[in-house]
XYZ file of C-alpha atoms in Angstrom:
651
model
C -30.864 -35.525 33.472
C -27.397 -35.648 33.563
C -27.362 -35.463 29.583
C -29.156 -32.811 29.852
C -26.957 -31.346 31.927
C -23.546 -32.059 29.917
C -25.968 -30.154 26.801
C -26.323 -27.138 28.448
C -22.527 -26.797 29.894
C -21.466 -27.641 25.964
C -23.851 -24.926 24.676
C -22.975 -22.588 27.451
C -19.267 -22.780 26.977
C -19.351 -22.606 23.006
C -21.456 -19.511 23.097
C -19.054 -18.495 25.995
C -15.955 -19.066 24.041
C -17.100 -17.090 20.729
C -18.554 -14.451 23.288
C -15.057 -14.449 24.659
C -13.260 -14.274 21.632
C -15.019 -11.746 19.667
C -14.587 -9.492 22.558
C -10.671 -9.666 22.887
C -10.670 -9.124 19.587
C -12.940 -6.212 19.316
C -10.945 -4.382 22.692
C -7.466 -5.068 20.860
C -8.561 -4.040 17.011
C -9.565 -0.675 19.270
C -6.486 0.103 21.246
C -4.623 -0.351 17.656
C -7.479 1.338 15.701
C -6.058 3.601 12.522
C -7.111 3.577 9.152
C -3.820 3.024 7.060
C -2.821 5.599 3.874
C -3.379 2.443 1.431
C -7.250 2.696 2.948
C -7.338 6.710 2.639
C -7.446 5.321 -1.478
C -9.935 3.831 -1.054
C -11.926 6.258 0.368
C -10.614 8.879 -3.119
C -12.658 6.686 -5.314
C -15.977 6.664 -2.722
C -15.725 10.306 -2.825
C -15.674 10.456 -6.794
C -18.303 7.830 -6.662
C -20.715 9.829 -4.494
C -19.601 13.007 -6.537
C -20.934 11.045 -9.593
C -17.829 10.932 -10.855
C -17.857 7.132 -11.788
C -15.488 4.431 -9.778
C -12.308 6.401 -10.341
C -9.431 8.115 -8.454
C -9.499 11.123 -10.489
C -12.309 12.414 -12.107
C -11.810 11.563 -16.087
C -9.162 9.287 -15.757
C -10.109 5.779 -15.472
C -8.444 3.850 -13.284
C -8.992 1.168 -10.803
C -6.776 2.104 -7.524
C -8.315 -0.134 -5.555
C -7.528 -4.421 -5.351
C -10.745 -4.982 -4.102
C -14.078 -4.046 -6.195
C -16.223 -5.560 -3.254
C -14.522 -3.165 -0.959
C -14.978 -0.139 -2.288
C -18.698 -0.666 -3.010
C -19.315 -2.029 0.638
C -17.864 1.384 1.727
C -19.892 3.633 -1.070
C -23.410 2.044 0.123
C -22.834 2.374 3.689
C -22.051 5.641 2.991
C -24.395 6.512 0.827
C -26.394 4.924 3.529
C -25.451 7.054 6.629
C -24.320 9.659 5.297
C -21.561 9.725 8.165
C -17.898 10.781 7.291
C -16.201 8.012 5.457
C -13.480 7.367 7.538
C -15.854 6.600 10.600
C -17.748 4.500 7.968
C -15.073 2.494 7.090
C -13.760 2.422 10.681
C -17.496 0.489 11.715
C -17.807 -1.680 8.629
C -14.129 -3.190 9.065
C -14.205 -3.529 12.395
C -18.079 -5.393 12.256
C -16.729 -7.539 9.350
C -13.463 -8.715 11.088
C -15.637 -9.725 13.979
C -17.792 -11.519 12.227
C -15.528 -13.172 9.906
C -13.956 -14.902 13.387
C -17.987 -16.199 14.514
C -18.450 -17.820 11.151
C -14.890 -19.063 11.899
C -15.867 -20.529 15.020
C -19.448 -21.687 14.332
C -18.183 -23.753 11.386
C -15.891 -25.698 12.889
C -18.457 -26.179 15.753
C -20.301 -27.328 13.016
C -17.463 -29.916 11.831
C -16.797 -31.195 15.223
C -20.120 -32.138 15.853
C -22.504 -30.345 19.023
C -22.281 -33.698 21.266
C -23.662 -32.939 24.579
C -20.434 -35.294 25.865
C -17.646 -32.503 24.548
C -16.801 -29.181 24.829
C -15.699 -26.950 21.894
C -12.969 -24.537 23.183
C -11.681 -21.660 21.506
C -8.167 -22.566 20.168
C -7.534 -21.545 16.055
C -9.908 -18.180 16.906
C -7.575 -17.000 19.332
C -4.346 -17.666 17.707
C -5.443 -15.670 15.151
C -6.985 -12.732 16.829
C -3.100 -12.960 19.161
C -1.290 -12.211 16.226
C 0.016 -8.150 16.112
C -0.941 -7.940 12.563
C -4.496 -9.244 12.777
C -5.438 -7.054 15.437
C -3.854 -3.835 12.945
C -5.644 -4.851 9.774
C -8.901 -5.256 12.065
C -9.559 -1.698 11.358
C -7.583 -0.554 8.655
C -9.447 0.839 6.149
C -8.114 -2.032 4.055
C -10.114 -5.152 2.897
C -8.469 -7.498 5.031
C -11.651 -7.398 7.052
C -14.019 -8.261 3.663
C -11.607 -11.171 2.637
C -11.688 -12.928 6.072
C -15.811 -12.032 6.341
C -15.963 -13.677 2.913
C -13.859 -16.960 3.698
C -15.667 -16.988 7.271
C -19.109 -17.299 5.916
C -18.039 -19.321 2.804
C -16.169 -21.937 5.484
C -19.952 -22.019 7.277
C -21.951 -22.460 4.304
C -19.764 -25.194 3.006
C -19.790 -27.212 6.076
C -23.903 -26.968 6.035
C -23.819 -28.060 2.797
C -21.823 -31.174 3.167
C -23.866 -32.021 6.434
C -27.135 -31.710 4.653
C -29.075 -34.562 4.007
C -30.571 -33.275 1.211
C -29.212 -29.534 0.330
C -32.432 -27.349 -0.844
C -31.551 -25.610 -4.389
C -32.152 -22.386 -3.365
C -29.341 -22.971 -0.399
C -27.123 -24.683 -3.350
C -27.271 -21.237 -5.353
C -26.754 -19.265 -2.747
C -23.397 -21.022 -1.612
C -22.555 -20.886 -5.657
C -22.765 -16.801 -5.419
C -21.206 -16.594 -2.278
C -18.417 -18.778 -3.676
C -18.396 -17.025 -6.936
C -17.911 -13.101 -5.313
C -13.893 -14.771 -4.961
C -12.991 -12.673 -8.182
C -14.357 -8.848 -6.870
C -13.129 -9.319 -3.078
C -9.632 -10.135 -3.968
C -8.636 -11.934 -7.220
C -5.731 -14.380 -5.544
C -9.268 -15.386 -3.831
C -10.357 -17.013 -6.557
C -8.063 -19.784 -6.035
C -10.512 -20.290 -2.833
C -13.493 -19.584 -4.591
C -12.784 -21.610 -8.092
C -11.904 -25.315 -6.289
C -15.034 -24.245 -3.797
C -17.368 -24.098 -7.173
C -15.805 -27.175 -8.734
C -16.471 -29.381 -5.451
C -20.045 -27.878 -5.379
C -20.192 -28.608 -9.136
C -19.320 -31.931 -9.465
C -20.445 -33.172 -5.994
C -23.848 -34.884 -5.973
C -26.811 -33.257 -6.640
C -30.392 -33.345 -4.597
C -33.198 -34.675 -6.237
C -35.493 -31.829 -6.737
C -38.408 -30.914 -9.541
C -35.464 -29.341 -11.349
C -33.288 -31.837 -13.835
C -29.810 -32.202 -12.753
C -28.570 -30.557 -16.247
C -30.773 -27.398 -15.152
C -29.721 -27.621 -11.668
C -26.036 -27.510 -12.257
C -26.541 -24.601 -15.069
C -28.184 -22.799 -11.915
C -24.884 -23.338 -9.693
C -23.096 -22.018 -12.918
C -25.330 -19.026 -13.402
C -25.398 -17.829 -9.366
C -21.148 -18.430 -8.804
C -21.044 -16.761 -12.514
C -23.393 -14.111 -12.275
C -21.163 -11.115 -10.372
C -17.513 -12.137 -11.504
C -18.174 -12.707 -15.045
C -21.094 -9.811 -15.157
C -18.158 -7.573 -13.186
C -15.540 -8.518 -15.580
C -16.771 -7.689 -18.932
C -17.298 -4.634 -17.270
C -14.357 -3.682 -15.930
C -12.262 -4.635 -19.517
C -14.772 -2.518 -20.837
C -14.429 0.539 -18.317
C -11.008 0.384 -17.175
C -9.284 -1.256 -20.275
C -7.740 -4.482 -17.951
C -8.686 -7.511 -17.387
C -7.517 -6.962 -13.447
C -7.574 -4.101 -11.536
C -4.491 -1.708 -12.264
C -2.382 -2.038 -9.148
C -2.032 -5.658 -10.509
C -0.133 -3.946 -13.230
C 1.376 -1.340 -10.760
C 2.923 -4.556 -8.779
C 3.297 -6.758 -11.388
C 1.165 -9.680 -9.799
C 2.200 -12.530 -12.038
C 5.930 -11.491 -11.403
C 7.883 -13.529 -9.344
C 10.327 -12.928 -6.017
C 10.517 -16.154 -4.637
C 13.843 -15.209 -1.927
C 11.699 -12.117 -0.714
C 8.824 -13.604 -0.556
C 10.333 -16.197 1.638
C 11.355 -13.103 3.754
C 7.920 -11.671 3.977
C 6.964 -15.650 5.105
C 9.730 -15.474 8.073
C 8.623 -12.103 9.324
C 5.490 -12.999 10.545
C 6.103 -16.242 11.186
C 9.206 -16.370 13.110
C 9.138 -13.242 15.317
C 5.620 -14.746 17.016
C 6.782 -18.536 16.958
C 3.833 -19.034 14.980
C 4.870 -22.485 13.993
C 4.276 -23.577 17.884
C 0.172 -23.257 17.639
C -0.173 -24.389 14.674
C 1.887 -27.884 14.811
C 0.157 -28.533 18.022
C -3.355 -27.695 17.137
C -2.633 -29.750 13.606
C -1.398 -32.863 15.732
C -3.923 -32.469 18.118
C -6.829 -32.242 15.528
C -5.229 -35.233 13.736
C -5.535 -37.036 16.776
C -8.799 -36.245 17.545
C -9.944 -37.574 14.151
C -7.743 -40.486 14.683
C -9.718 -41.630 17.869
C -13.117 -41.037 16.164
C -12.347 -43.056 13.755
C -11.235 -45.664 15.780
C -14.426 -45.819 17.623
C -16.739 -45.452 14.626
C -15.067 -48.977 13.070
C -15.513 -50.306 16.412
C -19.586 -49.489 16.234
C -19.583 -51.159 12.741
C -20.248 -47.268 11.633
C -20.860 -48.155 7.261
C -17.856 -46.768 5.346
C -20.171 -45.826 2.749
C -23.589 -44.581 3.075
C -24.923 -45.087 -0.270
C -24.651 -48.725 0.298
C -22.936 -49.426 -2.657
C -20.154 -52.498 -2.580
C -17.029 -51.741 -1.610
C -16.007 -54.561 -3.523
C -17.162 -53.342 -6.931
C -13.880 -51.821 -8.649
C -15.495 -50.416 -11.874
C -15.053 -47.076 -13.199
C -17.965 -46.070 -13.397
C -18.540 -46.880 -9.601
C -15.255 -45.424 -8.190
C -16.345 -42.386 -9.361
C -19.632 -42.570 -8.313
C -17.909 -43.163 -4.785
C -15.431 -40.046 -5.615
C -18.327 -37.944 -5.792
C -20.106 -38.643 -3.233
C -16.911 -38.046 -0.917
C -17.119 -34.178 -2.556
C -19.769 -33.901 -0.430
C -18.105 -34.768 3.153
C -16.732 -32.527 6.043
C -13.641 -33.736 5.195
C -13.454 -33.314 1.452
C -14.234 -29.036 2.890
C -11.202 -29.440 5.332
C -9.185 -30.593 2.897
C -10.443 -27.704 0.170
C -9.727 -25.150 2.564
C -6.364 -26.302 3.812
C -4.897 -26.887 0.070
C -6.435 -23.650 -1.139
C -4.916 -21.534 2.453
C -1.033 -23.493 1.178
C -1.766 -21.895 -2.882
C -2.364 -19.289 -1.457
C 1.155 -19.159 0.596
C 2.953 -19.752 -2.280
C 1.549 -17.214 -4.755
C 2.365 -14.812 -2.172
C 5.723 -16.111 -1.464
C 6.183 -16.278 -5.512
C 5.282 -12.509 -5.695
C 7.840 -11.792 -3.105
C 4.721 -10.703 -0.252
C 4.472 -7.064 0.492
C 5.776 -4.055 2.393
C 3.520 -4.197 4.808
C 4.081 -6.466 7.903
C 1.633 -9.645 8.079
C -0.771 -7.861 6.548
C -1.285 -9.960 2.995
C -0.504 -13.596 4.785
C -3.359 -12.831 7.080
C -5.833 -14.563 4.888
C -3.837 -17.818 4.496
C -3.500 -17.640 8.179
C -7.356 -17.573 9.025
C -7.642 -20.490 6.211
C -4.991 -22.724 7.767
C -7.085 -22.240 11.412
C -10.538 -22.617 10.238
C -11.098 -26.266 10.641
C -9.808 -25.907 15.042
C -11.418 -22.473 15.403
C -12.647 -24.143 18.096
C -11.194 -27.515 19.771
C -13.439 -30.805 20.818
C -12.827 -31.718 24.351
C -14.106 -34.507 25.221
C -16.856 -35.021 28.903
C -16.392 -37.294 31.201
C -19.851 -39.146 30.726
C -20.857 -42.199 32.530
C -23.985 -42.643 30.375
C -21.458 -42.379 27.462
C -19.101 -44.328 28.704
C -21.046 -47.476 29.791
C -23.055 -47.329 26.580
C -19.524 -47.426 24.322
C -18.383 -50.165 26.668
C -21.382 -51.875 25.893
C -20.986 -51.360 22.129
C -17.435 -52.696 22.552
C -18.169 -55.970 24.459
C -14.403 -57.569 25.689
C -12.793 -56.271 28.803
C -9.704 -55.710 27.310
C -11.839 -53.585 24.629
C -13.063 -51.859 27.134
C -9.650 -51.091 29.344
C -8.304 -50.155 25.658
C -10.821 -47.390 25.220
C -11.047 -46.319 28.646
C -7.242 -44.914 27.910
C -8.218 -43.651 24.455
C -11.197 -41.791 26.373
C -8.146 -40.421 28.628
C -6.036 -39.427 25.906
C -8.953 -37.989 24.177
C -9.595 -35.787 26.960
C -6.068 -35.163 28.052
C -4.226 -34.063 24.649
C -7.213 -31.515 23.689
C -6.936 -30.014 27.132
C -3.122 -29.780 27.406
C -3.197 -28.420 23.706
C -5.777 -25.607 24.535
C -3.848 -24.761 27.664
C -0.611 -24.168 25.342
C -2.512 -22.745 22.608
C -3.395 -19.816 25.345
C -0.457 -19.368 26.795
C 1.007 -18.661 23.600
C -1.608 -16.764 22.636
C -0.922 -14.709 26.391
C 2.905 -14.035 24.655
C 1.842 -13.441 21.373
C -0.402 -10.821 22.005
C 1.999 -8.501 23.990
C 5.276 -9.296 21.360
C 5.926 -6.117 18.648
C 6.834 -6.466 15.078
C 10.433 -7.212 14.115
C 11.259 -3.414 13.418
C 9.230 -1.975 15.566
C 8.133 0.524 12.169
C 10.592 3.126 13.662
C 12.572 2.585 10.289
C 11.998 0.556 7.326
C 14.461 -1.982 7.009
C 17.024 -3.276 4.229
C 13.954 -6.330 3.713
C 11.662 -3.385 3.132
C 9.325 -4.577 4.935
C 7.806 -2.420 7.681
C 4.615 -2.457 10.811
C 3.048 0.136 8.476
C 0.538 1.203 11.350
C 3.634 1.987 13.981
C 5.448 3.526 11.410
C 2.254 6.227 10.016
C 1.959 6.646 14.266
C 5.173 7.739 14.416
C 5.359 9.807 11.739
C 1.651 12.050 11.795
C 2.156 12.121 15.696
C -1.321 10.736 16.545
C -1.761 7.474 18.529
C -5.021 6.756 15.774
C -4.040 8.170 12.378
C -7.708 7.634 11.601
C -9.260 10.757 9.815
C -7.262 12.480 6.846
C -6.123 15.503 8.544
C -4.232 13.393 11.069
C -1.941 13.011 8.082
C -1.561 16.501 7.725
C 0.954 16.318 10.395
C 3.038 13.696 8.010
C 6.238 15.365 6.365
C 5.060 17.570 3.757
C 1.169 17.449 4.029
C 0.620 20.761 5.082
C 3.302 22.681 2.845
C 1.499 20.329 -0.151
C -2.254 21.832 0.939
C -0.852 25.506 1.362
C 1.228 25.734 -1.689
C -2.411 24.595 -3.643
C -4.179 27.433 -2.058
C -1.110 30.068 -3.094
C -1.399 28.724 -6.643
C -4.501 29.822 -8.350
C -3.684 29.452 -11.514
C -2.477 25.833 -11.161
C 0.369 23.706 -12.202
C 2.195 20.712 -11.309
C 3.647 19.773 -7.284
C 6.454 17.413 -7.623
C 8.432 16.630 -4.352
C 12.016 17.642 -4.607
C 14.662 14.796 -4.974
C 15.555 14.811 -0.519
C 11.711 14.686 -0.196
C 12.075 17.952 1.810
C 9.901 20.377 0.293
C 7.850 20.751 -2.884
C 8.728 22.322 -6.633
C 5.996 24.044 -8.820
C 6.406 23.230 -12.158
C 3.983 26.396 -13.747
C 0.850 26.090 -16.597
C 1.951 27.894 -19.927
C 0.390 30.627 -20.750
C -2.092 32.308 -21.224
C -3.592 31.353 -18.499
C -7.319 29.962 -18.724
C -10.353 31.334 -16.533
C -10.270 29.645 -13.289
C -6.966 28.799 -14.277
C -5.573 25.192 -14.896
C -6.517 21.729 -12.946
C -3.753 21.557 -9.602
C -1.799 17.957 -10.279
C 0.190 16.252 -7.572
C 2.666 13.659 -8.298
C 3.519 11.934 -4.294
C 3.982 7.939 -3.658
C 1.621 8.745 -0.468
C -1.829 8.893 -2.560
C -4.462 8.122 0.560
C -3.242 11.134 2.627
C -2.847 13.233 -0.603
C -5.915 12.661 -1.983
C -8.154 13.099 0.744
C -6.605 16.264 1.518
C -7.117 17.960 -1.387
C -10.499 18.824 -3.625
C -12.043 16.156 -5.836
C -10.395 18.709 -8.890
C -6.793 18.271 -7.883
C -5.564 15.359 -9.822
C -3.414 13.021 -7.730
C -0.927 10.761 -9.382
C 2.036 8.792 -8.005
C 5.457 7.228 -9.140
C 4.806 3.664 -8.937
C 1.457 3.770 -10.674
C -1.471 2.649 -8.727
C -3.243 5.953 -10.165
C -0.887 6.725 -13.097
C -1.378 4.101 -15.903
C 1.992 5.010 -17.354
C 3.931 4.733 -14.479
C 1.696 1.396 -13.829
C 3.097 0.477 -17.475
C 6.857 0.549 -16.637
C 9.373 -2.174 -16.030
C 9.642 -3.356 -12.969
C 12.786 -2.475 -10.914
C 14.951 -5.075 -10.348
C 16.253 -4.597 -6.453
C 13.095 -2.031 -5.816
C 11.538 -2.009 -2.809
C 8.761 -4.552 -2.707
C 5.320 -3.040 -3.308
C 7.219 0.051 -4.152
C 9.459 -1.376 -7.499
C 8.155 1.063 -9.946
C 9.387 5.164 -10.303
C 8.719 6.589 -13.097
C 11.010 9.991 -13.779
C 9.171 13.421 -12.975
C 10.631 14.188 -17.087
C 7.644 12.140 -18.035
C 4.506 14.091 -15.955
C 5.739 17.595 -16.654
C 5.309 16.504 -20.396
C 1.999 14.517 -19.579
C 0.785 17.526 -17.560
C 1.602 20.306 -20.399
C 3.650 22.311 -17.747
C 6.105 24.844 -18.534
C 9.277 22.091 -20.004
C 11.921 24.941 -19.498
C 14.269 26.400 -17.246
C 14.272 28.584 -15.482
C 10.413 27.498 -14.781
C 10.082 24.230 -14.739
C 12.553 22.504 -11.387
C 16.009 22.979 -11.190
C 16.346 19.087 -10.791
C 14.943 18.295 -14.329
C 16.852 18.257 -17.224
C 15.640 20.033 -20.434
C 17.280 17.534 -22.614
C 15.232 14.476 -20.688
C 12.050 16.385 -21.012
C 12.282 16.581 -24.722
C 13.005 13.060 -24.923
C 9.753 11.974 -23.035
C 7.878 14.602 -24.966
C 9.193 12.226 -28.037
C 8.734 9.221 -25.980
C 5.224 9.786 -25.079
C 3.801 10.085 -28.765
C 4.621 6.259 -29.544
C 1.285 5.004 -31.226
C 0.839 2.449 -28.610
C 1.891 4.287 -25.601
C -0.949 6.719 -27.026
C -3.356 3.924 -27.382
C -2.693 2.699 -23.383
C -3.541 6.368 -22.271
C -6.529 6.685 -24.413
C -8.197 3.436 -23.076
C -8.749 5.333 -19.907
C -9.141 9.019 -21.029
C -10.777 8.729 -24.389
C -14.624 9.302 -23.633
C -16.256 6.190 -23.156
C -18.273 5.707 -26.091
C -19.574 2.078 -26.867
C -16.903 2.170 -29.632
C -14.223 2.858 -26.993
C -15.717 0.731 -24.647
C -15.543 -2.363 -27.378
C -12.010 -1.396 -27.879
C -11.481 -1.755 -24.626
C -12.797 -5.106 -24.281
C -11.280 -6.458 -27.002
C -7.674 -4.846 -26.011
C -7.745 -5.591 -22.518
C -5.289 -8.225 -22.336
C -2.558 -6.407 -24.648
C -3.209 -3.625 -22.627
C -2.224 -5.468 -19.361
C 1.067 -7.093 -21.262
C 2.245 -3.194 -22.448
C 5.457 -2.246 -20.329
C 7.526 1.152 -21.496
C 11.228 1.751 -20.444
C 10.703 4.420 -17.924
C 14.283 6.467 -19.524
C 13.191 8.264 -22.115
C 16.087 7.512 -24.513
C 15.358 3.705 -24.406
C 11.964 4.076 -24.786
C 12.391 6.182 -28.110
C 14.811 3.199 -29.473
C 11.751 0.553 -28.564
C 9.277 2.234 -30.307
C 11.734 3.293 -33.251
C 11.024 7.278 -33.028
C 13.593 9.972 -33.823
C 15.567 11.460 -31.118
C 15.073 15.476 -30.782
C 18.539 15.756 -28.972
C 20.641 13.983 -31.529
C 22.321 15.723 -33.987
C 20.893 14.676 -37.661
C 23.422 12.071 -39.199
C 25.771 13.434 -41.963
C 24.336 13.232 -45.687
């Protein structure tokens, strides 16, 4: 009876704590619910997608905008689905994901700790995370935040089934391959997750089924290989990468190791972040500690397959190896060293601009494994029938104080693990996002608050309100006959670089060249072609060198010289912008007909023929390597054309 009792106060208080949990987070992603201009891009490329435009951010320009290929489909079905207004859409499918991703979270590591009827599992690694500022923000977003913690959520569950299983079904075993193998389309730096995931799943053990081990493992290969490799091929073929083009835009494989250290700091250090996790690591290490103790004191086996420990062969120490794959602990450990490569690609790449928000993955890995925390019951019927497995008094007064400390350092650890999360919760970012700060680093959702006037930015006429939004959509409408917006150099108002003539029915396409491209976009018609400076939807301002002490995320800026020529506007004064120099315009008019520069532009705008589409493949990689000097002059000299403004040499 009293068992019985003990079981239902554990199973009450787990389902309690998740219960708990999932509703502080949903009530504080709400109060800071907004959907950020980065996630106004993605919704561009739904729109063309529904539009039957293709995946692209302007119609007959192919481009991927977007990190996340998951993401953006996940959006386009619900849509296509409800038929709601996509930023409501997006608003419910980030917010459901993020909630979810923290029950997997928790039921996992309920999972790894056991469901003993003589413990309770307490939330503790949940709500540190869902304390943080940052979490809370990218909640609801519009971002895939939400998608990569869902994804590393579920795939933290399904691994810990899987090693728990007594004999894994293959069906379950290719299932856990896909889910692994989606890594590459939810966020490529995911793959570092995903890859070790397949390769422990690969090389672990597997059941004995009708199916031949060879045929079994080229199953596992097929499921975790079927979307990534199936979704690669296409996108060098479509797109003309081998990655999606903001890789390019922010030079992924770069490195900014001191900034990235900066990035680190500001989340970490403002929230004394370091406090929950050393004490839930210790803790947990602790915990494992004492449970191993008392398993060697039961005479638990050290090896179930009953194989001699004694035996040092080769062939047997790596039978022994892979059977370990298989374990609880071998997932911990997978999870932990994948959440630290993680860090430090992100540290190498010098982080982002946006506070917290791309460290918010590691952080969910690093707290997976003490989601929840093991506290131990005082049981009678437990205790007398360890004391009996034990024997010696002295045995027994030993683990009576390991039963105390077992009880005592959980509790005391979940009591400081919510007080701090009681401080975090309330603390705002370093800069507030009033101003963006020498680090460049900013709390993007304060900052778009502040600046649109709305408490929820959420729909894409709340941005309307941001500097220049509204003179952008009324000097569109005044314009019938088209041409080129480029924001003045003080960002204060916008120039109208004119079509040539004659002018074409319906006149020409409207083009707007703006580093904001969510709030722009989705504030203008699908037919308005939206480009930006640093490239995310502008191949060749993707293509340009990276600037050396440019603000992270924002490093690139390629000259407005370069567009009007791209464009065909009007390259003369007094109609083209008083800010652009004739001289520089003829030079990227030279500029832009290098042969290879040409070739970039065409891999995207040439129709996609299988010929094209072949090319593609086959070029993607040079593609990716291509960089142009974004000043006109220089880029002439590298691709060894003549300069118009140079007087011929003397004979």
């Amino acid at each position: 009876m009293a068992t019985r009792r003990f079981a239902l106060l554990s199973r009450a208080t787990f389902v309690g704590g998740v219960t708990l949990t999932v509703v502080l987070f949903a009530v504080g992603a709400w109060q800071r619910r907004w959907i950020a201009d980065d996630g106004l891009i993605v919704l561009r490329t739904v729109r063309n997608l529904l539009a039957g435009n293709g995946p692209v951010f302007n119609a007959g320009d192919r481009v991927e905008t977007n990190t996340s290929a998951a993401w953006t489909y996940v959006i386009y079905f619900f849509s296509w689905v409800s038929h709601a207004r996509l930023e409501y859409v997006s608003l419910a499918v980030a917010l459901t994901l993020s909630l979810l991703a923290v029950v997997f979270a928790m039921l996992g590591a309920a999972r790894l700790w056991g469901g003993s009827a003589a413990q309770l599992l307490l939330p503790a690694g949940a709500l540190v995370y869902i304390a943080v500022p940052p979490a809370r923000d990218y909640a609801t977003s519009g971002l895939e935040n939400c998608l990569v913690i869902f994804w590393l959520g579920v795939l933290w569950y399904l691994l810990i089934r899987w090693s728990q299983a007594e004999r894994p079904r293959p069906a379950s075993l290719a299932a856990l391959a896909f889910w692994a193998g989606l890594c590459w389309v939810v966020r490529p730096e995911m793959t570092i997750v995903g890859g070790l995931a397949l390769v422990m799943i690969f090389c672990a053990p597997v059941p004995r089924s009708r199916l031949h081990p060879i045929v079994l493992r080229a199953l596992l290969v097929a499921a975790g290989g079927l979307v990534p490799v199936g979704y690669q091929i296409w996108r060098m073929g479509y797109y003309g990468l081998p990655y999606p083009n903001t890789a390019v835009a922010k030079e992924a494989g770069g490195a900014k190791w001191s900034q990235g250290f900066t990035y680190l700091w500001d989340l970490v250090g403002p929230y004394y972040l370091w406090v929950p996790l050393l004490v839930l690591v210790v803790v947990a290490a602790l915990v494992l500690r004492s449970r191993r103790a008392a398993s060697l004191r039961a005479d638990v086996p050290a090896a179930a397959d009953g194989e001699s420990a004694d035996d040092k062969s080769t062939r047997d120490r790596l039978r022994r190896l892979q059977i370990r794959l298989r374990t609880p602990a071998a997932v911990v450990a997978l999870i932990l060293v994948s959440a630290v490569l993680l860090i430090i690609f992100n540290v190498r790449v010098g982080g982002d601009f946006m506070h917290g928000r791309m460290l918010l993955p590691q952080l969910f890995c690093l707290l997976l494994p003490v989601s929840v925390l093991p506290v131990r019951l005082p049981s009678r019927q437990a205790d007398s029938s360890s004391s009996r497995q034990v024997g010696s008094s002295s045995s027994r007064h030993a683990f009576g104080r390991e039963w105390q400390w077992s009880l005592a350092l959980p509790l005391v650890a979940w009591a400081a693990t919510v007080g701090w999360a009681l401080f975090a919760a309330d603390q705002d970012s370093p800069d507030a996002g009033s101003t963006i700060t020498a680090s460049g680093i900013v709390d993007e959702r304060v900052y778009y608050v502040l600046n649109s006037g709305h408490s929820h930015p959420i729909l894409a006429e709340d941005y309307l309100d941001y500097p220049r939004m509204r003179a952008m959509v009324r000097d569109i409408e005044h314009t019938p006959d088209g041409g080129l917006l480029l924001s003045s150099p003080s960002f204060m108002s916008w120039y109208l670089a004119p079509p040539p003539l004659p002018i074409p029915p319906g006149g020409y396409e409207h083009t707007v060249y703006f580093l904001n491209l969510g709030m722009t976009s989705m504030n203008v018609p699908l037919d308005v072609r939206v480009i930006d400076q640093e490239g995310l939807a502008y191949p060749l301002a993707a293509h340009t060198d990276r600037l050396v002490d440019g603000r992270i995320g924002h490093d690139k800026n390629l000259y407005s010289d370069w567009v009007l020529v791209d464009t065909g506007m009007v390259d003369q004064h007094p109609w083209m912008p008083p800010f652009l120099d004739e001289k520089w315009v003829q030079q990227a008019r030279t500029a832009l007909s290098c042969p290879d520069t040409q070739a970039l532009l065409a891999s995207s705008r040439a129709p996609l023929t299988r010929a094209r589409f072949r090319h593609n493949l086959l070029q993607a990689f040079h593609f990716a390597k291509y960089r142009i000097d974004r000043v006109p002059r220089y880029e002439i000299q590298r691709c060894h054309l003549v300069d118009p403004t140079r007087p011929p040499a003397p004979n």
